[in-house]
Short mmCIF file of C-alpha atoms in Angstrom, two decimals:
data_model
loop_
_atom_site.label_atom_id
_atom_site.label_comp_id
_atom_site.label_asym_id
_atom_site.label_seq_id
_atom_site.Cartn_x
_atom_site.Cartn_y
_atom_site.Cartn_z
CA MET A 1 16.39 -13.20 79.89
CA THR A 2 20.13 -13.72 79.59
CA SER A 3 22.87 -15.10 81.08
CA ALA A 4 23.64 -12.12 83.54
CA MET A 5 22.80 -12.67 86.90
CA VAL A 6 19.80 -11.98 88.61
CA GLU A 7 19.25 -10.88 92.37
CA HIS A 8 17.58 -13.79 94.32
CA LYS A 9 15.56 -13.26 97.32
CA HIS A 10 17.89 -14.02 99.76
CA GLY A 11 20.55 -11.77 97.75
CA GLU A 12 21.72 -14.43 96.09
CA GLY A 13 23.02 -14.71 92.46
CA PHE A 14 21.33 -17.55 89.91
CA SER A 15 21.33 -18.20 86.66
CA LEU A 16 18.57 -19.61 83.91
CA GLU A 17 20.38 -22.89 84.11
CA ASP A 18 19.79 -22.83 87.96
CA LEU A 19 15.73 -23.32 87.21
CA THR A 20 14.88 -27.11 87.21
CA PRO A 21 12.64 -27.76 83.71
CA GLU A 22 9.45 -26.89 85.43
CA GLU A 23 10.48 -24.25 86.44
CA GLN A 24 12.17 -22.85 83.00
CA GLN A 25 8.57 -23.77 82.06
CA LEU A 26 6.58 -21.81 84.66
CA LEU A 27 8.46 -18.71 83.83
CA SER A 28 8.19 -19.12 79.81
CA SER A 29 4.25 -19.66 81.13
CA ILE A 30 4.14 -16.16 82.76
CA ARG A 31 5.58 -13.90 81.17
CA GLU A 32 3.56 -15.20 77.73
CA LYS A 33 0.62 -14.32 80.12
CA LYS A 34 2.42 -10.67 80.99
CA ARG A 35 2.50 -10.71 76.84
CA GLN A 36 -1.29 -11.77 76.25
CA LEU A 37 -2.57 -9.13 78.90
CA LEU A 38 -0.66 -6.00 77.36
CA GLU A 39 -2.16 -7.10 74.55
CA GLU A 40 -5.69 -6.87 75.63
CA ILE A 41 -5.22 -3.63 77.33
CA GLN A 42 -4.31 -1.99 74.70
CA GLU A 43 -7.32 -3.58 72.99
CA LEU A 44 -9.74 -2.46 75.65
CA LYS A 45 -7.98 1.01 75.39
CA LYS A 46 -8.58 1.53 71.82
CA GLU A 47 -11.68 0.41 72.45
CA ILE A 48 -12.86 2.84 75.61
CA ASP A 49 -11.43 5.79 73.21
CA ASP A 50 -13.83 4.78 70.56
CA VAL A 51 -16.40 4.51 72.73
CA THR A 52 -15.72 7.97 73.86
CA THR A 53 -15.27 9.44 70.85
CA GLU A 54 -18.61 7.79 69.18
CA LEU A 55 -20.47 9.24 72.82
CA GLU A 56 -19.20 12.75 71.98
CA GLY A 57 -20.10 13.42 67.90
CA ILE A 58 -23.77 11.27 68.46
CA ASP A 59 -27.18 13.76 69.83
CA MET A 60 -28.27 10.33 71.18
CA VAL A 61 -31.88 12.72 70.71
CA GLU A 62 -32.05 12.36 66.85
CA GLU A 63 -29.34 9.54 66.46
CA PHE A 64 -31.79 7.54 64.86
CA LYS A 65 -33.64 10.42 62.79
CA PRO A 66 -30.62 10.60 59.37
CA ASP A 67 -31.69 13.94 57.58
CA PRO A 68 -33.30 12.75 54.57
CA LYS A 69 -32.14 15.64 52.45
CA THR A 70 -28.24 14.43 53.06
CA LYS A 71 -30.23 10.89 52.13
CA GLN A 72 -31.01 11.79 49.30
CA ILE A 73 -27.40 13.88 47.89
CA SER A 74 -25.67 10.90 49.40
CA ILE A 75 -27.89 8.72 46.78
CA GLY A 76 -27.74 11.23 44.37
CA LYS A 77 -24.12 11.14 44.43
CA LYS A 78 -23.93 7.47 43.86
CA LYS A 79 -26.38 7.73 40.32
CA PHE A 80 -23.62 10.26 39.30
CA ASN A 81 -20.53 7.78 39.77
CA MET A 82 -22.58 5.28 37.78
CA ASP A 83 -24.32 7.53 35.30
CA PRO A 84 -23.52 11.11 35.27
CA LYS A 85 -26.14 12.48 33.88
CA LYS A 86 -28.65 10.39 35.78
CA GLY A 87 -27.62 12.12 38.71
CA ILE A 88 -27.35 15.62 38.21
CA GLU A 89 -30.98 14.62 36.55
CA TYR A 90 -32.13 13.04 40.14
CA LEU A 91 -30.26 16.15 42.07
CA ILE A 92 -32.29 18.18 40.10
CA GLU A 93 -35.45 16.52 40.34
CA HIS A 94 -35.53 16.13 44.54
CA SER A 95 -34.68 20.06 44.54
CA LEU A 96 -31.10 19.69 45.48
CA LEU A 97 -29.53 20.99 42.44
CA GLN A 98 -31.38 24.03 40.67
CA ASP A 99 -31.42 23.94 37.50
CA THR A 100 -28.86 25.97 36.04
CA ALA A 101 -24.69 25.61 35.05
CA ASP A 102 -23.48 27.73 37.50
CA ASP A 103 -25.00 25.81 40.18
CA VAL A 104 -24.29 22.45 38.34
CA ALA A 105 -20.55 23.66 38.17
CA ARG A 106 -20.48 24.23 41.66
CA PHE A 107 -21.69 20.82 42.45
CA LEU A 108 -19.10 19.46 40.09
CA PHE A 109 -15.87 22.01 41.35
CA GLN A 110 -16.69 20.95 44.78
CA GLY A 111 -16.85 16.66 43.81
CA GLU A 112 -16.49 15.73 47.83
CA GLY A 113 -17.39 11.95 47.01
CA LEU A 114 -17.81 12.40 43.03
CA ASN A 115 -15.91 10.05 40.73
CA LYS A 116 -13.22 12.55 38.72
CA THR A 117 -13.17 10.02 35.37
CA ALA A 118 -17.38 10.42 35.67
CA ILE A 119 -16.39 14.69 36.27
CA GLY A 120 -14.68 14.76 33.08
CA ASP A 121 -17.04 12.73 31.17
CA TYR A 122 -19.81 14.75 31.92
CA LEU A 123 -17.91 17.87 31.77
CA GLY A 124 -16.90 16.69 27.83
CA GLU A 125 -20.51 15.89 26.49
CA ARG A 126 -21.54 18.22 23.68
CA ASN A 127 -24.62 19.10 24.21
CA GLU A 128 -25.70 22.39 24.99
CA PHE A 129 -26.67 22.55 28.85
CA ASN A 130 -22.90 20.35 29.89
CA VAL A 131 -21.15 22.98 27.17
CA ASP A 132 -22.31 25.77 29.44
CA VAL A 133 -21.52 23.73 32.57
CA LEU A 134 -17.94 23.01 31.45
CA LYS A 135 -17.21 26.80 30.29
CA ALA A 136 -19.22 27.61 33.92
CA PHE A 137 -16.96 24.48 35.86
CA VAL A 138 -13.59 26.54 33.86
CA ASN A 139 -13.97 29.94 35.31
CA LEU A 140 -14.40 28.34 38.90
CA HIS A 141 -10.68 28.13 38.55
CA GLU A 142 -8.71 30.56 39.69
CA PHE A 143 -5.64 31.03 37.83
CA SER A 144 -4.50 35.43 38.10
CA ASP A 145 -0.26 35.23 38.22
CA MET A 146 -0.08 31.61 37.53
CA ILE A 147 2.36 30.42 34.55
CA LEU A 148 1.71 28.21 32.29
CA VAL A 149 2.59 25.21 34.09
CA GLN A 150 1.01 25.69 37.49
CA ALA A 151 -2.61 26.56 36.06
CA LEU A 152 -2.71 23.20 33.81
CA ARG A 153 -1.51 21.50 37.39
CA GLN A 154 -4.33 22.83 38.79
CA PHE A 155 -7.49 22.60 36.24
CA LEU A 156 -6.54 18.84 35.07
CA TRP A 157 -6.71 17.69 39.39
CA SER A 158 -10.37 19.29 39.18
CA PHE A 159 -11.44 15.70 37.56
CA ARG A 160 -10.10 13.06 34.38
CA LEU A 161 -9.48 13.94 31.04
CA PRO A 162 -11.72 11.78 29.16
CA GLY A 163 -10.21 10.09 26.27
CA GLU A 164 -12.77 11.06 23.46
CA ALA A 165 -10.27 13.91 21.30
CA GLN A 166 -12.98 15.75 21.18
CA LYS A 167 -14.00 16.29 24.29
CA ILE A 168 -10.04 16.85 25.88
CA ASP A 169 -10.62 19.93 22.75
CA ARG A 170 -13.27 21.61 24.15
CA MET A 171 -12.26 21.39 27.56
CA MET A 172 -8.45 22.46 26.59
CA GLU A 173 -9.90 25.51 24.22
CA CYS A 174 -12.13 26.33 27.14
CA PHE A 175 -9.11 26.41 29.40
CA ALA A 176 -6.85 28.61 27.27
CA GLU A 177 -9.54 31.29 27.34
CA ARG A 178 -10.07 31.26 30.72
CA TYR A 179 -5.61 31.37 31.38
CA CYS A 180 -5.34 34.27 29.06
CA GLU A 181 -8.36 36.00 30.84
CA MET A 182 -6.90 36.28 33.82
CA ASN A 183 -3.11 36.32 32.73
CA GLN A 184 -3.55 39.26 29.71
CA GLY A 185 -0.38 40.09 27.94
CA VAL A 186 0.74 36.61 28.45
CA PHE A 187 0.24 34.38 24.99
CA THR A 188 -0.66 37.20 21.99
CA SER A 189 -4.00 34.85 21.63
CA THR A 190 -6.17 31.86 22.75
CA ASP A 191 -4.96 29.35 20.15
CA THR A 192 -1.40 30.18 21.09
CA CYS A 193 -2.13 28.89 25.03
CA TYR A 194 -4.28 26.37 23.58
CA VAL A 195 -1.56 24.70 21.62
CA LEU A 196 1.36 24.69 24.28
CA SER A 197 -1.00 23.83 26.85
CA PHE A 198 -1.38 20.88 24.17
CA ALA A 199 2.20 20.14 23.95
CA ILE A 200 2.86 20.73 27.49
CA ILE A 201 0.36 17.09 28.23
CA MET A 202 2.26 15.62 25.76
CA LEU A 203 5.55 16.48 26.67
CA ASN A 204 4.13 14.94 30.55
CA THR A 205 3.25 12.05 28.70
CA SER A 206 6.04 11.56 26.74
CA LEU A 207 9.11 11.90 29.71
CA HIS A 208 6.69 9.67 32.36
CA ASN A 209 5.34 7.27 30.51
CA PRO A 210 7.46 4.32 30.99
CA SER A 211 6.40 2.74 27.79
CA VAL A 212 7.80 5.69 25.69
CA LYS A 213 11.61 5.27 25.48
CA ASP A 214 12.74 8.12 23.19
CA LYS A 215 12.17 10.63 25.94
CA PRO A 216 12.38 14.34 24.04
CA THR A 217 15.16 16.94 24.99
CA ALA A 218 14.37 20.52 25.96
CA GLU A 219 15.86 21.12 22.52
CA ARG A 220 13.09 18.94 20.25
CA PHE A 221 10.94 20.63 22.88
CA ILE A 222 11.13 23.80 21.54
CA GLN A 223 11.73 23.01 17.47
CA MET A 224 8.58 21.27 18.45
CA ASN A 225 7.01 24.83 18.93
CA ARG A 226 8.09 26.40 16.22
CA GLY A 227 5.84 29.23 15.35
CA ILE A 228 2.64 28.71 16.95
CA ASN A 229 2.84 31.49 18.78
CA ASP A 230 0.90 33.90 15.42
CA GLY A 231 3.35 32.09 13.35
CA GLY A 232 6.41 33.53 15.83
CA ASP A 233 8.12 31.70 18.07
CA LEU A 234 7.52 31.83 22.15
CA PRO A 235 11.04 32.61 24.09
CA GLU A 236 13.32 29.72 24.10
CA ASP A 237 13.64 30.16 28.47
CA LEU A 238 10.23 29.90 29.04
CA LEU A 239 10.37 26.99 26.81
CA VAL A 240 12.75 25.88 28.77
CA SER A 241 11.73 26.18 32.07
CA LEU A 242 7.95 24.62 31.12
CA TYR A 243 10.15 21.70 29.96
CA ASP A 244 11.90 21.82 33.31
CA ASN A 245 9.04 21.89 35.20
CA ILE A 246 7.10 19.19 33.93
CA LYS A 247 10.54 16.65 33.67
CA LYS A 248 11.09 17.78 37.33
CA GLU A 249 7.45 16.77 38.10
CA PRO A 250 4.94 14.87 36.52
CA PHE A 251 0.97 15.26 36.75
CA LYS A 252 -0.80 14.16 39.28
CA ILE A 253 -3.08 12.20 38.31
CA PRO A 254 -6.57 12.37 41.12
CA GLU A 255 -7.30 9.51 42.29
CA ASP A 256 -11.59 8.83 42.06
CA ASP A 257 -13.70 9.54 44.93
CA GLY A 258 -15.80 7.06 43.72
CA ASN A 259 -15.23 3.52 45.25
CA ASP A 260 -14.24 0.38 43.63
CA LEU A 261 -17.63 -1.36 45.79
CA MET A 262 -19.63 1.55 43.91
CA HIS A 263 -22.00 -0.37 42.42
CA THR A 264 -22.33 -2.91 44.62
CA PHE A 265 -23.74 0.22 46.99
CA PHE A 266 -25.99 1.86 44.58
CA ASN A 267 -28.72 0.07 44.71
CA PRO A 268 -28.52 -2.23 47.46
CA VAL A 269 -31.27 -3.71 49.29
CA LYS A 270 -31.43 -2.21 52.50
CA GLU A 271 -29.86 0.08 54.19
CA GLY A 272 -29.42 2.26 57.83
CA TRP A 273 -28.24 3.04 61.18
CA LEU A 274 -27.98 0.18 63.42
CA TRP A 275 -26.13 -0.36 66.72
CA LYS A 276 -23.95 -3.17 66.69
CA GLN A 277 -22.64 -5.31 69.68
CA GLY A 278 -18.89 -5.67 69.77
CA GLY A 279 -17.07 -9.46 70.02
CA ARG A 280 -14.58 -10.01 73.01
CA TYR A 281 -15.80 -6.21 74.33
CA LYS A 282 -19.38 -6.46 74.45
CA ASN A 283 -19.92 -2.44 73.95
CA TRP A 284 -22.13 -1.04 71.18
CA LYS A 285 -21.28 1.25 68.44
CA ARG A 286 -23.20 2.81 65.38
CA ARG A 287 -22.89 1.71 61.85
CA TRP A 288 -24.14 2.51 58.41
CA PHE A 289 -25.11 -1.22 57.11
CA ILE A 290 -25.81 -2.04 53.53
CA LEU A 291 -27.23 -5.53 52.90
CA ASN A 292 -26.24 -5.97 48.92
CA ASP A 293 -25.22 -8.94 47.15
CA ASN A 294 -25.81 -12.01 50.14
CA CYS A 295 -23.47 -9.93 51.92
CA LEU A 296 -23.84 -7.43 54.44
CA TYR A 297 -21.75 -4.11 54.79
CA TYR A 298 -20.81 -1.92 57.47
CA PHE A 299 -19.40 1.33 58.05
CA GLN A 300 -19.01 4.52 60.68
CA TYR A 301 -20.22 7.17 58.88
CA THR A 302 -22.45 7.16 55.17
CA THR A 303 -19.76 8.64 53.67
CA ASP A 304 -16.54 6.52 54.31
CA LYS A 305 -15.28 5.29 50.36
CA GLU A 306 -14.82 1.54 52.03
CA PRO A 307 -16.59 0.00 54.93
CA LYS A 308 -14.96 -1.39 58.17
CA GLY A 309 -16.52 -5.04 58.02
CA ILE A 310 -18.60 -7.31 55.10
CA ILE A 311 -20.37 -10.25 56.64
CA PRO A 312 -20.54 -12.95 53.73
CA LEU A 313 -24.18 -14.46 54.35
CA GLU A 314 -24.01 -17.81 53.03
CA ASN A 315 -24.70 -20.27 55.57
CA ILE A 316 -25.89 -17.23 57.82
CA GLN A 317 -29.31 -17.42 59.65
CA VAL A 318 -30.85 -14.80 61.61
CA ARG A 319 -32.94 -14.15 64.39
CA GLU A 320 -35.03 -11.98 66.79
CA VAL A 321 -33.14 -11.62 70.25
CA PRO A 322 -35.57 -10.66 73.33
CA GLN A 323 -34.58 -7.60 75.34
CA ASP A 324 -33.36 -9.29 78.54
CA LYS A 325 -30.69 -11.59 76.65
CA ALA A 326 -29.41 -8.45 75.04
CA ASN A 327 -30.04 -5.33 77.40
CA LYS A 328 -30.47 -3.77 74.47
CA PRO A 329 -34.65 -3.13 72.16
CA ASN A 330 -35.21 -4.48 69.16
CA CYS A 331 -31.79 -7.02 68.83
CA PHE A 332 -31.60 -9.52 66.41
CA GLU A 333 -28.72 -11.74 65.53
CA LEU A 334 -26.92 -13.70 62.64
CA TYR A 335 -25.55 -17.04 63.64
CA SER A 336 -23.89 -20.03 61.79
CA GLY A 337 -25.15 -22.68 63.86
CA GLY A 338 -23.58 -24.11 66.84
CA ASN A 339 -20.76 -22.14 68.28
CA ASP A 340 -18.61 -22.13 64.47
CA ILE A 341 -17.13 -18.45 63.56
CA ILE A 342 -19.05 -16.63 61.02
CA LYS A 343 -16.70 -16.33 58.26
CA ALA A 344 -16.47 -12.42 58.11
CA CYS A 345 -13.35 -9.31 57.77
CA LYS A 346 -12.71 -6.28 59.35
CA VAL A 347 -10.12 -3.22 59.24
CA ASP A 348 -8.84 -2.86 63.00
CA GLY A 349 -7.51 -0.26 64.65
CA ASP A 350 -4.31 0.26 62.44
CA GLY A 351 -5.83 -0.11 59.35
CA LYS A 352 -5.18 -3.46 58.44
CA VAL A 353 -7.85 -5.81 57.46
CA VAL A 354 -8.32 -9.62 60.01
CA GLU A 355 -10.91 -11.45 60.28
CA GLY A 356 -13.69 -11.61 62.04
CA ARG A 357 -14.13 -13.30 65.09
CA HIS A 358 -17.67 -13.96 66.21
CA THR A 359 -19.86 -16.39 66.48
CA VAL A 360 -23.08 -13.90 66.44
CA TYR A 361 -23.24 -10.88 65.19
CA ARG A 362 -25.61 -9.11 66.77
CA MET A 363 -27.81 -5.55 65.98
CA SER A 364 -30.20 -3.50 67.27
CA ALA A 365 -32.55 -1.29 65.11
CA SER A 366 -34.03 1.77 65.86
CA ASN A 367 -37.99 0.37 66.49
CA THR A 368 -39.44 -2.75 66.04
CA GLU A 369 -40.90 -2.03 62.28
CA GLU A 370 -36.99 -1.71 61.31
CA LYS A 371 -35.79 -4.95 62.85
CA GLU A 372 -38.47 -7.25 61.14
CA GLU A 373 -37.67 -5.41 58.23
CA TRP A 374 -33.59 -6.26 58.49
CA ILE A 375 -34.59 -10.22 59.38
CA ARG A 376 -37.34 -10.12 56.30
CA CYS A 377 -33.92 -9.08 53.88
CA ILE A 378 -31.81 -10.33 55.37
CA LYS A 379 -33.74 -14.07 55.41
#
């Protein structure tokens, strides 16, 4: 409230100074209570929206019957991110991939949930099958009517270049062959395209790496590429346009789809769907739980890269909860003893990491066997 006048119930004006200290304190208390109520209303609205979305997206009949094939694919991707060769072998053994270069290449090209560094490492391997996969992978790219630098941007976004020069060499040879095949007449040979592609990658590093102090000019870039066109020179306007393109916009390096907690989630003690009860509002939400490294992680979906919450299990105990107390079957809960708040964290509706406020974490399994197995593993 400002010092401006407001109307009293009798129509008389008064200022804040007219109130007694007790009345001022009461007014302040009412305002704070109003603010808290508005915050709780907003949080409750979010909870209601979450529950509505959850109910709309879940088939209640099949809720605890995840597709075994989907789970195997998820495991195969995790294995690939840890060890590309073993991941591909697992997917082929379980008939999720055909043992052909074309099928493996399509899997890598789609790339969903795959670590881009692992893709690059696999494609760069020297053995015959991997080389065939590399060729098939490159052939899935469409480079028609693209200038060279555009094609390179697309190609280098589909994986992360490995560090070994021999691997990069094989990849760029395949790229040059594909580009020239789809843009005939642009270069006199694939060797020209290959050398110029390397020069563009080096130019990108020189122009945009902060540790490189001596930045090359367009004139120096032209000089560096003298004679690469089967002994002749490429048109200067072509080289200048390539230089300007890279100077204006560096190559984007793809983020790895495999998350930083990959090693933690790769070989869990136990994982599966559970219903989790909320803290302040006692509604139930279905979450994917992973138990490993003395921590319990939960996700909204099995494909999520980051957990919604993490519950460290140090000094935490677990016990069954009778159905009459939980209003849901096959319940168990985590607790720390007394009314102590469990030290845990979660991601709120705004994407911020906040401390949990639970004194207990209550979960419901799909059946008695699952409940007992979770309790055993947590113990």
